[in-house]
Each structure stands twice: as structure tokens, then as C-alpha cells.
Coordinates of C-alpha atoms in Angstrom, one line a residue:
X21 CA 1.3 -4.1 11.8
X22 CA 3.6 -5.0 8.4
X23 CA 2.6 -2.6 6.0
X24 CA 3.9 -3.0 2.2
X25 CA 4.4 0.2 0.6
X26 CA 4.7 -0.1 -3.4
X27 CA 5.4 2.8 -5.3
X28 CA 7.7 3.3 -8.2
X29 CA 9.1 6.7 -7.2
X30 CA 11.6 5.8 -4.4
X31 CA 11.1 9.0 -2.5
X32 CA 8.2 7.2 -0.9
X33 CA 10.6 5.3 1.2
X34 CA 11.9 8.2 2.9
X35 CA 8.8 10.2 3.4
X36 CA 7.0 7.3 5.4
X37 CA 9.7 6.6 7.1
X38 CA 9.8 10.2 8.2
X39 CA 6.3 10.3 8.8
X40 CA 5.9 7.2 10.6
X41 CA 9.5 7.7 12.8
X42 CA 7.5 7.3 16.1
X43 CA 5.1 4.4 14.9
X44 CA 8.1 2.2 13.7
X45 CA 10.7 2.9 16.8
X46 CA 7.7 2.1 19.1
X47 CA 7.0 -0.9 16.6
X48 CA 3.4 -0.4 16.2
X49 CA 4.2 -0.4 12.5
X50 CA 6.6 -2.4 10.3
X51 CA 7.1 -0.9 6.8
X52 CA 8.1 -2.8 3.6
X53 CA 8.9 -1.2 0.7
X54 CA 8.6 -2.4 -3.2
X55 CA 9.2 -0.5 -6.2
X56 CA 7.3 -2.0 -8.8
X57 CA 4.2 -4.7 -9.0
X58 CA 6.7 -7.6 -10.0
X59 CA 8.8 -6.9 -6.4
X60 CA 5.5 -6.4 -4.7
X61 CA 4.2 -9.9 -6.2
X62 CA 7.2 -11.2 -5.3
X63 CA 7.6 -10.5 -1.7
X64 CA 3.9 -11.7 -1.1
X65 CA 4.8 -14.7 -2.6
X66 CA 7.9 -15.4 -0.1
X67 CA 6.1 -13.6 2.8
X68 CA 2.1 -14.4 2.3
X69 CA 0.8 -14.1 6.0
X70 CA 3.2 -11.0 7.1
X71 CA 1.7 -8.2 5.1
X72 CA -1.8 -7.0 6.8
X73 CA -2.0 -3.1 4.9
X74 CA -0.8 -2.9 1.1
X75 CA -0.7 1.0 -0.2
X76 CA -0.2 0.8 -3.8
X77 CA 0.3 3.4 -6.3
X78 CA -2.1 3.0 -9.5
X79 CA 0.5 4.7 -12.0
X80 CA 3.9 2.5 -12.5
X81 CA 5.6 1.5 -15.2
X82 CA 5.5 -2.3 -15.6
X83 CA 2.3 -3.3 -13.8
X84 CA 0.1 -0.9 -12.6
X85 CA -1.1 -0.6 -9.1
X86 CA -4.3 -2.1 -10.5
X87 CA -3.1 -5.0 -12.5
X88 CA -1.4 -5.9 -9.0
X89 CA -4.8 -5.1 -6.5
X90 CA -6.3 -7.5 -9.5
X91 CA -4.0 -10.4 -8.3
X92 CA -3.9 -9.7 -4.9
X93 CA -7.6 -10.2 -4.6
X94 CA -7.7 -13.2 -6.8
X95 CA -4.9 -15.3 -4.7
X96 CA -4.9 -13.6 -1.0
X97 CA -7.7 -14.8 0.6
X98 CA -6.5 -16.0 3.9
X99 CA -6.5 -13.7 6.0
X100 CA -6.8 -11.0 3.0
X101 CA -4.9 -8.0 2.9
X102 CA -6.6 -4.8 3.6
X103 CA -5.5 -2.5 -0.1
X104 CA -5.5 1.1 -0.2
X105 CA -4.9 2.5 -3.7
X106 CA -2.9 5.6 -4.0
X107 CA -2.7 8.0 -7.2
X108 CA -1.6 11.5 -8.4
X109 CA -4.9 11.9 -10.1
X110 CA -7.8 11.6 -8.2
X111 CA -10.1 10.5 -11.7
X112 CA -13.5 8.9 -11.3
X113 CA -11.9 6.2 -13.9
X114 CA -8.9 4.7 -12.1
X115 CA -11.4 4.9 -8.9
X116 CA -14.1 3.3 -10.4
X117 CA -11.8 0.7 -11.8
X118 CA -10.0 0.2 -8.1
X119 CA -13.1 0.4 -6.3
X120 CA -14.9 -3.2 -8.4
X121 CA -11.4 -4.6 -8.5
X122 CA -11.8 -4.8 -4.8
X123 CA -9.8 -1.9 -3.4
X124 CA -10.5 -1.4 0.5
X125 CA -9.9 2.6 0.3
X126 CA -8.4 5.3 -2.2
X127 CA -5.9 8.0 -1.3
X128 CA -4.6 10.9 -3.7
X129 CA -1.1 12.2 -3.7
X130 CA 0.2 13.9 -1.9
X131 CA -0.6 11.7 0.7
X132 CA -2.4 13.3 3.6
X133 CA -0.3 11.6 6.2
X134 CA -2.3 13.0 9.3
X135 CA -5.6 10.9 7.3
X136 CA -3.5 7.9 6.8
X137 CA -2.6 7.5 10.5
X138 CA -5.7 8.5 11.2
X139 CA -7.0 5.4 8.8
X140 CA -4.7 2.7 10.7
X141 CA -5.0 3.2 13.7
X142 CA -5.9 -0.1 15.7
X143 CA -9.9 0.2 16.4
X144 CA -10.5 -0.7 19.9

């Protein structure tokens, strides 16, 4: 599973690839990272099919996490990626706003890693 991480705190690189050491040796997992909106737009527009799971932050300078779910779900249809949003503030306005933008699921940070593996794995 290609996963595209997108957070503008660079941190986040290390941490899931920490957290996720045994899913990406075994290569059940495959884990992209972009820093902003832009990069993100960017490598879906050079890599459409490859990314299945987006997890987006909302807060970023440039674009915001929501401004990119917005476009994702307007030009992704086929097959459509599954996007989780993910925030430091766990507001009713930012999930209200991500939820009728089309967001799949909503995580706060920190990130609750056991959840999140718990959320992908495969369902048999």
C-alpha cells in the first residue's frame, strides 16, 4: 500500500518511518512524504494511480490540508484515494469542514499510531 504522508513539519518523516519500520521492510507499506499541498499536488499529478491512503495535515502554511482534500476529490476519481485528515486541534470547525469536503476519516495529533495501524490494515 503507497501511502502519501503530507505534513509541513518534517519530523513526521521520521516518526512514521519509525513507527511503521516493520510494515515498510516487510513492504506491506510504501510511504511518500510531501511537505506542503503544492509537493503533494504535484506528485499526484506525476504519480496519479500509485497513492491508495493520503494523511494530510489541515494546518500548513501555503495550502492547507483542506484546500488540498478540496482538489483531491474534485480530480481523483479513478480509483479515488482514501483521505484521512490530520490536525493538532481536534475543533468541530476544521472537522466539519473536512468531513463535507469529502474526507474519509479524521485523526488528531499526536497521532495515535497503534489506531492508525489499526485503521489500514488490509480487511480480509
Amino acid at each position: 500500500m503507497k501511502i502519501l504522508v503530507v505534513d509541513d513539519e518534517k519530523d513526521v518523516q521520521t516518526l512514521f518511518e519509525q513507527r511503521f519500520r516493520k510494515e515498510i521492510r516487510s513492504n506491506e507499506m510504501d510511504f511518500i512524504f510531501a511537505f506542503s499541498g503544492e509537493d503533494a499536488l504535484i506528485y499526484l499529478n506525476q504519480h496519479e494511480h500509485e497513492a491508495v491512503l493520503i494523511l494530510s495535515d489541515i494546518n500548513m502554511p501555503g495550502m492547507s490540508g483542506l484546500e488540498l482534500l478540496k482538489h483531491i476529490k474534485q480530480k481523483y476519481h479513478k480509483p479515488p484515494p482514501v483521505v484521512m485528515m490530520i490536525t493538532a486541534y481536534g475543533d468541530a470547525e476544521n472537522f466539519n469542514m473536512a468531513k463535507e469536503l469529502g474526507a474519509d476519516d479524521f485523526l488528531t495529533k499526536p497521532v495515535d499510531f497503534t489506531a492508525l495501524k489499526e485503521k489500514l490494515k488490509p480487511t480480509n
